[in-house]
């Protein structure tokens, strides 16, 4: 995937023209700030939205022929994109098919997760209401095993169509995903989810609708609803004893004094110490320095090591232009 080649900005347009001739729609130099909920990040070399396995496979062929790094984005809601951008190809999964059979749904990984929650309730299917208000796509949620209130999307998976990094397309079941807290084996490998089948229930629709509304209200009260951010910055810590809940990173951060921290235009959210908000014009550098200070405060106060949940998206070192590195 990563050949050590670097490509200068003016070459992206030429490459875009060549790729367009193969039938793939690509756009050069799109600011990652426009593709991420943090609203931070320099340009992606080439952006390529794909709707099906065939075009995803073609995308991967091109990345490998050109020897360019590539990555995949969904809704960009768990991403800190680097100010220097991403000197490579960015695949945007946009598949939005939806088929219902009994209590299972087959859906394109590009569906907005919260819209899917509302749509499945409309279709009389319950189960996903716990996830009301989680931003991003269903594909991003599945590879990150998104969850809240003690539930996770991985619990519902029957199987998924996946483009592997070697270019093969397979249907994989839950055992292949190896669901864990906010991660999966697929996320670690960089495989791309194209569509998935979820098994839902035909439970009490009124109760599910009420639960959805409560979660949405709760998020509006506690989360930075209209302020750019990427959700919880750090993962919660493992439980102190077997059978107990994970220890909330937000509580440790709050007790370590993180709530008043600010670096440049990045600030810890006043209602939730594990969320960094972009107060306007924050850079990835601001966020990384602030995150280091937050981690250090917890290390000093509790001797615990916080691990990022948000992914820092940057050009792999081998592909960076030495002139700007
Ligand atoms: C306000 C706010 C609240 C949030 N609350 C929660 C919460 O309660 N629970 C929770 O779990 N998360 C939460 N998040 C984090 C985020 O919304 C989830 O992690 C979400 O599932 C990420 O989906 P995405 O499509 O935006 O992925 P992106 O941010 O685009 O990508 C995240 C990772 O997934 C990979 N990826 C994306 N799409 C695919 C795909 N189709 N195939 C393979 N890999 C893919 C990317 O390469 C990247 O590594 C919150 C975020 C915000 C901003």
XYZ file of N, CA, C and O in Angstrom, residues 151-224:
296
model
N -24.771 -0.896 25.160
C -25.032 -1.691 23.953
C -24.021 -1.312 22.864
O -23.507 -0.196 22.870
N -23.798 -2.234 21.911
C -22.865 -1.968 20.798
C -23.464 -2.516 19.514
O -24.202 -3.512 19.545
N -23.108 -1.906 18.397
C -23.695 -2.320 17.112
C -23.304 -3.756 16.745
O -24.081 -4.474 16.112
N -22.114 -4.187 17.207
C -21.635 -5.530 16.874
C -22.604 -6.629 17.298
O -22.658 -7.703 16.680
N -23.405 -6.377 18.339
C -24.368 -7.373 18.829
C -25.390 -7.758 17.766
O -26.035 -8.797 17.864
N -25.575 -6.898 16.765
C -26.673 -7.095 15.807
C -26.209 -7.664 14.465
O -27.016 -7.944 13.592
N -24.882 -7.817 14.302
C -24.372 -8.184 12.969
C -24.654 -9.647 12.611
O -24.375 -10.551 13.389
N -25.192 -9.851 11.413
C -25.309 -11.205 10.850
C -24.073 -11.450 9.982
O -23.293 -12.356 10.205
N -23.875 -10.606 8.973
C -22.626 -10.630 8.193
C -22.475 -9.328 7.412
O -23.383 -8.490 7.416
N -21.302 -9.173 6.780
C -21.020 -7.919 6.075
C -20.182 -8.200 4.834
O -19.411 -9.160 4.801
N -20.382 -7.370 3.796
C -19.530 -7.457 2.600
C -18.343 -6.529 2.818
O -18.518 -5.342 3.109
N -17.144 -7.109 2.683
C -15.935 -6.378 3.060
C -14.904 -6.436 1.938
O -14.672 -7.496 1.362
N -14.330 -5.277 1.638
C -13.194 -5.220 0.701
C -11.934 -5.292 1.541
O -11.674 -4.423 2.368
N -11.171 -6.376 1.321
C -9.947 -6.527 2.105
C -8.822 -5.735 1.459
O -8.899 -5.399 0.290
N -7.777 -5.494 2.221
C -6.686 -4.651 1.703
C -5.958 -5.328 0.532
O -5.263 -4.661 -0.222
N -6.135 -6.659 0.341
C -5.502 -7.310 -0.816
C -6.401 -7.250 -2.054
O -6.075 -7.814 -3.100
N -7.557 -6.569 -1.959
C -8.427 -6.386 -3.126
C -9.546 -7.404 -3.217
O -10.433 -7.282 -4.060
N -9.542 -8.432 -2.360
C -10.625 -9.426 -2.437
C -11.863 -8.898 -1.716
O -11.767 -8.096 -0.780
N -13.035 -9.356 -2.184
C -14.295 -8.968 -1.535
C -14.909 -10.225 -0.930
O -15.087 -11.226 -1.614
N -15.189 -10.192 0.381
C -15.692 -11.375 1.086
C -16.896 -11.009 1.929
O -17.050 -9.863 2.317
N -17.703 -12.045 2.259
C -18.746 -11.828 3.280
C -18.206 -12.382 4.591
O -17.803 -13.539 4.671
N -18.160 -11.529 5.611
C -17.576 -11.919 6.889
C -18.611 -11.867 8.001
O -19.471 -10.973 8.013
N -18.532 -12.816 8.915
C -19.467 -12.879 10.042
C -18.873 -12.237 11.291
O -17.704 -11.818 11.286
N -19.663 -12.194 12.378
C -19.213 -11.544 13.612
C -17.884 -12.090 14.135
O -17.070 -11.345 14.668
N -17.656 -13.423 13.944
C -16.410 -13.993 14.485
C -15.192 -13.410 13.779
O -14.127 -13.270 14.370
N -15.348 -13.038 12.492
C -14.217 -12.447 11.763
C -13.937 -11.015 12.236
O -12.828 -10.517 12.122
N -14.988 -10.346 12.704
C -14.818 -8.954 13.156
C -14.061 -8.866 14.482
O -13.372 -7.906 14.743
N -14.200 -9.903 15.312
C -13.597 -9.878 16.664
C -13.942 -8.568 17.369
O -13.079 -7.759 17.694
N -15.243 -8.359 17.591
C -15.704 -7.117 18.220
C -15.094 -6.948 19.603
O -15.086 -7.878 20.407
N -14.577 -5.759 19.851
C -14.053 -5.433 21.178
C -14.511 -4.016 21.487
O -15.242 -3.411 20.696
N -14.091 -3.501 22.621
C -14.522 -2.152 23.011
C -13.984 -1.125 22.009
O -12.772 -0.942 21.895
N -14.874 -0.522 21.248
C -14.574 0.533 20.263
C -13.541 0.133 19.208
O -12.853 0.982 18.649
N -13.446 -1.166 18.924
C -12.587 -1.587 17.826
C -12.974 -2.982 17.329
O -13.789 -3.677 17.943
N -12.393 -3.346 16.192
C -12.580 -4.678 15.609
C -11.277 -5.050 14.903
O -10.440 -4.182 14.633
N -11.152 -6.345 14.560
C -9.968 -6.767 13.811
C -9.925 -6.058 12.458
O -8.864 -5.738 11.933
N -11.111 -5.779 11.878
C -11.157 -5.125 10.560
C -10.607 -3.711 10.621
O -9.926 -3.252 9.704
N -10.925 -3.019 11.704
C -10.440 -1.642 11.837
C -8.917 -1.650 11.934
O -8.244 -0.833 11.309
N -8.388 -2.599 12.704
C -6.929 -2.673 12.856
C -6.272 -2.967 11.511
O -5.213 -2.436 11.207
N -6.926 -3.797 10.671
C -6.326 -4.159 9.376
C -6.555 -3.107 8.303
O -5.842 -3.056 7.314
N -7.614 -2.303 8.455
C -7.918 -1.308 7.423
C -8.818 -1.848 6.322
O -8.905 -1.259 5.239
N -9.523 -2.981 6.561
C -10.495 -3.491 5.579
C -11.667 -2.513 5.484
O -11.948 -1.772 6.425
N -12.373 -2.557 4.355
C -13.468 -1.602 4.136
C -14.807 -2.334 4.132
O -15.002 -3.295 3.376
N -15.750 -1.874 4.962
C -17.090 -2.464 4.989
C -17.941 -1.783 3.926
O -18.052 -0.547 3.908
N -18.548 -2.577 3.061
C -19.361 -2.002 1.981
C -20.846 -2.113 2.273
O -21.612 -1.206 1.987
N -21.269 -3.260 2.762
C -22.648 -3.334 3.265
C -22.753 -4.390 4.357
O -21.798 -5.134 4.601
N -23.877 -4.399 5.066
C -23.987 -5.277 6.219
C -25.428 -5.696 6.446
O -26.357 -4.993 6.036
N -25.562 -6.862 7.082
C -26.896 -7.350 7.450
C -26.995 -7.337 8.971
O -26.125 -7.879 9.662
N -28.045 -6.682 9.484
C -28.267 -6.626 10.928
C -29.545 -7.373 11.271
O -30.535 -7.280 10.520
N -29.518 -8.113 12.389
C -30.751 -8.754 12.856
C -31.343 -7.893 13.959
O -30.709 -7.666 14.991
N -32.562 -7.400 13.732
C -33.216 -6.537 14.709
C -34.391 -7.280 15.337
O -34.521 -8.504 15.174
N -35.256 -6.560 16.072
C -36.397 -7.207 16.736
C -37.697 -6.577 16.259
O -37.689 -5.508 15.660
N -38.801 -7.234 16.610
C -40.106 -6.595 16.408
C -40.684 -6.363 17.805
O -41.642 -6.993 18.211
N -40.024 -5.471 18.562
C -40.406 -5.222 19.952
C -41.434 -4.108 20.064
O -42.116 -3.763 19.091
N -41.525 -3.542 21.266
C -42.507 -2.492 21.564
C -42.061 -1.177 20.917
O -41.110 -0.529 21.382
N -42.760 -0.781 19.860
C -42.340 0.402 19.080
C -42.490 1.701 19.879
O -41.671 2.609 19.738
N -43.566 1.779 20.700
C -43.759 3.009 21.491
C -42.623 3.185 22.484
O -42.059 4.279 22.618
N -42.273 2.096 23.152
C -41.182 2.164 24.132
C -39.871 2.523 23.426
O -39.083 3.332 23.926
N -39.650 1.920 22.261
C -38.405 2.197 21.516
C -38.361 3.660 21.075
O -37.317 4.309 21.148
N -39.502 4.180 20.643
C -39.566 5.585 20.211
C -39.276 6.521 21.378
O -38.562 7.513 21.239
N -39.822 6.156 22.569
C -39.574 6.998 23.766
C -38.096 6.950 24.136
O -37.488 7.973 24.443
N -37.512 5.726 24.053
C -36.084 5.597 24.399
C -35.239 6.446 23.443
O -34.320 7.153 23.871
N -35.590 6.391 22.162
C -34.834 7.190 21.172
C -34.871 8.682 21.555
O -33.848 9.352 21.581
N -36.073 9.165 21.876
C -36.214 10.588 22.189
C -35.429 10.966 23.450
O -34.776 12.014 23.497
N -35.460 10.057 24.454
C -34.698 10.339 25.693
C -33.208 10.466 25.397
O -32.537 11.362 25.888
N -32.684 9.539 24.548
C -31.247 9.598 24.234
C -30.912 10.874 23.459
O -29.887 11.501 23.711
N -31.778 11.246 22.527
C -31.517 12.474 21.756
C -31.512 13.688 22.685
O -30.630 14.551 22.592
N -32.487 13.734 23.615
C -32.545 14.865 24.558
C -31.301 14.893 25.436
O -30.713 15.952 25.684
N -30.908 13.696 25.902
C -29.737 13.576 26.768
C -28.480 14.080 26.057
O -27.676 14.829 26.629
N -28.335 13.677 24.782
C -27.161 14.126 24.017
C -27.184 15.644 23.829
O -26.150 16.296 23.899
N -28.355 16.188 23.566
C -28.440 17.654 23.378
C -28.019 18.387 24.651
O -27.400 19.422 24.596
N -28.372 17.792 25.809
C -28.023 18.428 27.084
C -26.539 18.306 27.396
O -25.929 19.241 27.868
N -25.958 17.106 27.101
C -24.610 16.825 27.622
C -23.497 16.955 26.594
O -22.323 17.012 26.953
N -23.842 16.903 25.299
C -22.799 16.908 24.277
C -22.753 18.242 23.549
O -23.736 18.984 23.532
N -21.629 18.543 22.914
C -21.534 19.787 22.141
C -22.288 19.633 20.822
O -21.705 19.325 19.794
